Short mmCIF file of C-alpha atoms in Angstrom, two decimals:
data_model
loop_
_atom_site.label_atom_id
_atom_site.label_comp_id
_atom_site.label_asym_id
_atom_site.label_seq_id
_atom_site.Cartn_x
_atom_site.Cartn_y
_atom_site.Cartn_z
CA MET A 1 -71.81 -132.64 47.70
CA SER A 2 -73.84 -134.31 50.39
CA ASN A 3 -71.93 -137.61 50.20
CA VAL A 4 -68.46 -136.06 50.38
CA PHE A 5 -68.43 -136.15 54.19
CA GLN A 6 -69.46 -139.22 56.16
CA SER A 7 -71.51 -137.11 58.58
CA LYS A 8 -72.24 -133.52 59.59
CA GLU A 9 -70.16 -134.11 62.73
CA GLN A 10 -67.14 -135.19 60.65
CA LYS A 11 -67.56 -132.17 58.39
CA ASP A 12 -67.86 -129.72 61.31
CA LEU A 13 -64.83 -131.19 63.14
CA PHE A 14 -62.66 -131.12 60.03
CA LEU A 15 -63.59 -127.52 59.16
CA THR A 16 -62.93 -126.50 62.79
CA LEU A 17 -59.48 -128.09 62.57
CA LEU A 18 -58.71 -126.04 59.45
CA LYS A 19 -59.77 -122.85 61.27
CA VAL A 20 -57.74 -123.72 64.42
CA MET A 21 -54.70 -124.18 62.19
CA GLY A 22 -55.13 -120.54 61.12
CA GLY A 23 -56.80 -121.31 57.81
CA ARG A 24 -59.02 -118.77 56.11
CA LYS A 25 -59.30 -120.68 52.82
CA ALA A 26 -58.54 -124.23 51.70
CA GLN A 27 -58.12 -124.84 48.01
CA VAL A 28 -57.56 -127.82 45.75
CA GLU A 29 -56.77 -127.28 42.05
CA PHE A 30 -57.16 -129.94 39.34
CA ASP A 31 -56.58 -130.30 35.61
CA GLY A 32 -57.19 -133.05 33.09
CA SER A 33 -57.38 -134.04 29.43
CA GLY A 34 -56.69 -136.91 27.06
CA ASP A 35 -58.15 -139.60 29.33
CA SER A 36 -56.43 -138.59 32.56
CA GLY A 37 -56.67 -135.99 35.26
CA SER A 38 -54.85 -135.04 38.41
CA ILE A 39 -54.85 -132.83 41.45
CA ASN A 40 -52.19 -130.19 40.86
CA TRP A 41 -52.17 -128.31 44.14
CA VAL A 42 -53.58 -128.58 47.66
CA GLY A 43 -53.25 -125.74 50.12
CA LEU A 44 -54.52 -124.10 53.26
CA LEU A 45 -54.09 -120.33 53.23
CA ASP A 46 -54.01 -117.89 56.14
CA GLN A 47 -55.53 -114.39 56.20
CA ASP A 48 -52.58 -113.00 54.20
CA GLU A 49 -52.89 -115.76 51.55
CA ASN A 50 -49.70 -117.44 52.83
CA GLN A 51 -49.65 -121.21 52.67
CA ILE A 52 -49.90 -123.02 56.00
CA ASP A 53 -47.61 -126.03 56.36
CA LEU A 54 -49.70 -129.20 56.34
CA THR A 55 -46.76 -131.62 56.58
CA ASN A 56 -47.58 -132.99 60.07
CA ALA A 57 -51.31 -132.23 60.16
CA THR A 58 -53.53 -135.31 60.43
CA PHE A 59 -57.17 -136.05 61.18
CA ASP A 60 -59.19 -139.22 61.82
CA TRP A 61 -61.08 -139.55 58.56
CA HIS A 62 -63.54 -141.95 56.97
CA GLU A 63 -62.58 -142.46 53.33
CA LYS A 64 -65.46 -142.78 50.85
CA SER A 65 -65.62 -145.60 48.32
CA GLY A 66 -68.30 -147.15 46.15
CA GLN A 67 -69.20 -150.80 45.85
CA PHE A 68 -71.60 -152.49 43.42
CA GLU A 69 -73.65 -155.28 45.01
CA ALA A 70 -76.82 -157.03 43.87
CA GLY A 71 -77.41 -154.53 41.06
CA LYS A 72 -77.00 -151.40 43.23
CA TRP A 73 -74.19 -148.99 44.12
CA TYR A 74 -73.47 -148.59 47.81
CA VAL A 75 -71.32 -145.93 49.44
CA ARG A 76 -68.91 -147.15 52.09
CA TYR A 77 -66.83 -145.11 54.52
CA THR A 78 -63.66 -146.79 55.77
CA PRO A 79 -61.92 -145.43 58.90
CA LYS A 80 -58.51 -143.88 58.16
CA PRO A 81 -56.93 -142.80 61.47
CA ASN A 82 -54.36 -140.02 61.29
CA MET A 83 -54.86 -139.35 57.59
CA PRO A 84 -52.83 -136.34 56.33
CA VAL A 85 -54.99 -133.22 56.03
CA SER A 86 -53.69 -132.57 52.50
CA ASP A 87 -54.84 -136.08 51.49
CA ILE A 88 -58.26 -135.39 53.02
CA LEU A 89 -58.63 -132.15 51.07
CA GLN A 90 -57.67 -134.02 47.89
CA ALA A 91 -60.18 -136.80 48.68
CA ILE A 92 -62.94 -134.22 49.28
CA CYS A 93 -62.24 -132.69 45.87
CA GLU A 94 -62.12 -136.06 44.10
CA ASP A 95 -65.38 -137.15 45.75
CA ALA A 96 -67.05 -133.85 44.84
CA LEU A 97 -65.92 -134.25 41.22
CA ASP A 98 -67.28 -137.80 41.13
CA ASP A 99 -70.60 -136.65 42.62
CA ALA A 100 -70.85 -133.71 40.17
CA GLY A 101 -70.40 -136.05 37.21
CA HIS A 102 -68.53 -133.66 34.91
CA ASP A 103 -66.13 -135.27 32.43
CA TRP A 104 -63.12 -133.08 33.22
CA TYR A 105 -60.44 -135.62 32.29
CA ASN A 106 -61.33 -136.99 28.82
CA ASN A 107 -60.79 -135.44 25.38
CA ASP A 108 -60.02 -131.71 25.74
CA GLY A 109 -60.61 -132.10 29.46
CA GLY A 110 -61.21 -129.47 32.04
CA TYR A 111 -59.81 -127.76 35.08
CA GLY A 112 -60.96 -126.01 38.20
CA SER A 113 -60.84 -125.89 41.95
CA LEU A 114 -62.58 -126.81 45.16
CA THR A 115 -62.55 -123.91 47.60
CA ILE A 116 -63.53 -123.92 51.25
CA ASP A 117 -64.09 -120.38 52.54
CA LEU A 118 -63.57 -120.63 56.29
CA THR A 119 -64.44 -116.95 56.87
CA THR A 120 -68.18 -117.52 56.39
CA THR A 121 -70.64 -119.16 58.77
CA PRO A 122 -71.16 -121.90 57.86
CA PRO A 123 -68.03 -122.26 55.72
CA GLU A 124 -68.82 -122.21 52.00
CA ILE A 125 -67.60 -125.18 49.99
CA LYS A 126 -67.66 -124.59 46.25
CA LEU A 127 -66.57 -126.71 43.32
CA ASN A 128 -65.77 -124.76 40.15
CA VAL A 129 -65.28 -126.80 36.97
CA SER A 130 -64.41 -125.47 33.51
CA ILE A 131 -64.77 -127.90 30.63
CA ARG A 132 -62.66 -127.40 27.49
CA TYR A 133 -63.97 -128.34 24.08
CA THR A 134 -62.89 -127.89 20.48
CA SER A 135 -65.43 -126.45 18.11
CA THR A 136 -65.35 -127.39 14.43
CA GLU A 137 -67.14 -125.75 11.51
CA ASP A 138 -67.47 -127.97 8.45
CA TYR A 139 -68.01 -126.76 4.88
CA GLU A 140 -68.59 -128.84 1.78
CA HIS A 141 -68.21 -127.63 -1.81
CA ASP A 142 -69.39 -129.80 -4.70
CA LEU A 143 -66.96 -129.46 -7.59
CA THR A 144 -67.97 -132.58 -9.51
CA ASP A 145 -69.96 -131.02 -12.39
CA GLY A 146 -66.83 -129.61 -14.10
CA GLU A 147 -68.69 -126.73 -15.81
CA ASP A 148 -67.00 -123.33 -15.95
CA ASP A 149 -68.56 -120.41 -14.16
CA GLU A 150 -70.24 -117.91 -16.49
CA ASP A 151 -68.37 -115.01 -14.90
CA GLU A 152 -65.02 -116.76 -15.31
CA ILE A 153 -62.71 -115.45 -18.04
CA LYS A 154 -61.91 -118.17 -20.58
CA GLU A 155 -58.44 -118.61 -21.97
CA GLY A 156 -57.79 -116.29 -24.93
CA GLU A 157 -60.60 -113.84 -24.03
CA ASP A 158 -60.09 -110.27 -22.98
CA GLU A 159 -61.57 -108.98 -19.79
CA GLY A 160 -63.41 -106.33 -21.80
CA THR A 161 -64.90 -108.77 -24.35
CA VAL A 162 -68.54 -109.64 -23.80
#
C-alpha cells in the first residue's frame, strides 16, 4: 500500500484530519462479480460507531493515476484541491485494491473492506479481501459396453433363483 499516498506528509495530514473530525475508524466497503465491482459504502465513525457527516469535508489531495510510456508504467499524482473526504477514502481503497492485485470483480467476484483504525499509533490501515469461487466436482461413468451387471436380476428370474 506504499503507493496509495503521494507522500508520508500527505498521509499524516489526511489521517490527522480524520482524527480532528472526531473519527476513530474510517471504513470503505466494496463488492463485485460478473465483470464489475463497486464501492458500496464509505464512512467515518466516531467512538460510539456513529457515522460522522462528511458532506462538507474536503482536503487538498493528489489523485493517483498510471500512465504507460516507452514500455514502462509510471505513477502520476495530480493535484485535486478541495477534494471531498469521502471521495479520497474511496480513492485510497481503489488504489489499494489495484496495488494488491486481487481479482475481486470478475466471475464470482469478491468483497471486503479497507479500514483505517485511528485509535492506534500509527493508525493501522488494513485491506481485507474475500474472493468467491464456485467449486465443481466432475464424475464420468462409461455406459457404452451395454453388458448387464452380473448381480442384476434379469427379466423373468426370481430373486431367489441362482
